[in-house]
Amino acid sequence: MLYKTRISSLLKESNLIKGDIHFSPVSDGMSGAVVLVCNDQYVVKYIHSSLIDDVTMSQCRNEYDFYQQHAGQLDFLPEVIFQTANDDELLLVFKRYEAILPKRWDSTLQQQAMDIYARINSLDYTAYSKSSLWSETELEPGRYSLIESYNNWMQLYNKFPVKLDASVLKEMYDNFYLIAAYADGLPIPNTFCHGDLAQPNFLLDGAKLLVCDWQYTLIGKGISAVAFFCLRGIDLGLKIDRDVLISRYSEALNKYMGIAVTPDILTRYATASEWMIAFRYAAEHMQDSDVDRVVGSYMGMVENYKAIQNYNIKIIPYR
């Protein structure tokens, strides 16, 4: 890999490693970062401006600053052994921790994750620069326009017309922003949010959960991340009891922030958020999937849509 030589040079300059340096692959991060295991002891995350666009580079610098600001203060952060940055690149070196296999994600571990996320929500977002956080609402268009999301679903309908209902997809499209406005108006306060609360971004340090990948921090409603955690878990084949997790999250919000939001209100938001996430993004990732996966995702979306119709929202029927 082109950047191994540069990473090795930075590690030598730090005096962290004096002898031979060898790497094994972990992944090329979704953000464009190069992520490697070093000498079976550390995990290095390297970002260079030539690898990514300016927005992503800014997000990676925000993550770098977040780790620097909270070094040794938050016990759910992985330990940073060394970090360095200049105008074009940055390097984070972490202690190596255990990745969590899907079979390890039992109910107890999932509920621990809810406690940690409420603690994350309790961080004071006014302590961060405006450039490092953005505000998220359900009314924002997302990565691309809503019509593109609808067209992605229609492409799947054209592949499996017997299994999907075009009229239901059109009705969902017509009612998307009406439901988004309902969800955004629920009495749930905005808080500091991690931005990508998925199972792969948790690590184990013995029995303790840690959270990595902090480049997408934002101000928003934390329950949307809980909904995403549930959706991603189901996609990974986990047994998820959403009601239990929402109840635990509700208790933790009260414990760490003094915020009293009932599980019923949180469930309404989570149901709407799960439906919106599925409508916006699921079809994009299933264009090459088999019929069982597509139908499973579609039916889950329809089930949530039917539940939302019971929330006193005047749905516009398809004509």
PDB file of N, CA and C in Angstrom, residues 175 178-179 182 305 308-309 311-317 319:
ATOM      1  N   ASN A 175     -46.140  10.938   1.310  1.00  0.00           N
ATOM      2  CA  ASN A 175     -46.348  11.280   2.724  1.00  0.00           C
ATOM      3  C   ASN A 175     -45.047  11.434   3.507  1.00  0.00           C
ATOM      4  N   LEU A 178     -44.615  14.806   5.395  1.00  0.00           N
ATOM      5  CA  LEU A 178     -45.666  14.954   6.392  1.00  0.00           C
ATOM      6  C   LEU A 178     -45.304  14.163   7.651  1.00  0.00           C
ATOM      7  N   ILE A 179     -44.829  12.939   7.462  1.00  0.00           N
ATOM      8  CA  ILE A 179     -44.418  12.111   8.600  1.00  0.00           C
ATOM      9  C   ILE A 179     -43.150  12.665   9.234  1.00  0.00           C
ATOM     10  N   TYR A 182     -44.062  15.425  11.525  1.00  0.00           N
ATOM     11  CA  TYR A 182     -44.641  14.890  12.762  1.00  0.00           C
ATOM     12  C   TYR A 182     -43.534  14.439  13.716  1.00  0.00           C
ATOM     13  N   TYR A 305     -44.775   1.713   8.499  1.00  0.00           N
ATOM     14  CA  TYR A 305     -45.674   2.697   7.889  1.00  0.00           C
ATOM     15  C   TYR A 305     -47.094   2.530   8.406  1.00  0.00           C
ATOM     16  N   ILE A 308     -47.283   3.929  11.894  1.00  0.00           N
ATOM     17  CA  ILE A 308     -47.292   5.391  11.874  1.00  0.00           C
ATOM     18  C   ILE A 308     -48.682   5.929  11.580  1.00  0.00           C
ATOM     19  N   GLN A 309     -49.446   5.208  10.784  1.00  0.00           N
ATOM     20  CA  GLN A 309     -50.789   5.659  10.435  1.00  0.00           C
ATOM     21  C   GLN A 309     -51.718   5.722  11.650  1.00  0.00           C
ATOM     22  N   TYR A 311     -50.808   7.125  14.442  1.00  0.00           N
ATOM     23  CA  TYR A 311     -50.320   8.220  15.277  1.00  0.00           C
ATOM     24  C   TYR A 311     -51.065   9.535  15.019  1.00  0.00           C
ATOM     25  N   ASN A 312     -52.291   9.443  14.585  1.00  0.00           N
ATOM     26  CA  ASN A 312     -53.117  10.634  14.334  1.00  0.00           C
ATOM     27  C   ASN A 312     -52.486  11.566  13.298  1.00  0.00           C
ATOM     28  N   ILE A 313     -51.859  10.961  12.302  1.00  0.00           N
ATOM     29  CA  ILE A 313     -51.332  11.721  11.169  1.00  0.00           C
ATOM     30  C   ILE A 313     -52.295  11.532  10.002  1.00  0.00           C
ATOM     31  N   LYS A 314     -52.687  12.610   9.387  1.00  0.00           N
ATOM     32  CA  LYS A 314     -53.618  12.522   8.272  1.00  0.00           C
ATOM     33  C   LYS A 314     -52.855  12.150   7.006  1.00  0.00           C
ATOM     34  N   ILE A 315     -52.751  10.853   6.770  1.00  0.00           N
ATOM     35  CA  ILE A 315     -52.010  10.345   5.621  1.00  0.00           C
ATOM     36  C   ILE A 315     -52.783  10.639   4.331  1.00  0.00           C
ATOM     37  N   ILE A 316     -52.040  11.052   3.305  1.00  0.00           N
ATOM     38  CA  ILE A 316     -52.642  11.274   1.985  1.00  0.00           C
ATOM     39  C   ILE A 316     -52.677   9.939   1.246  1.00  0.00           C
ATOM     40  N   PRO A 317     -53.838   9.384   0.981  1.00  0.00           N
ATOM     41  CA  PRO A 317     -53.889   8.071   0.311  1.00  0.00           C
ATOM     42  C   PRO A 317     -53.466   8.170  -1.143  1.00  0.00           C
ATOM     43  N   ARG A 319     -53.807   7.769  -4.998  1.00  0.00           N
ATOM     44  CA  ARG A 319     -54.949   7.757  -5.935  1.00  0.00           C
ATOM     45  C   ARG A 319     -54.433   7.401  -7.312  1.00  0.00           C
TER      46      ARG A 319
END
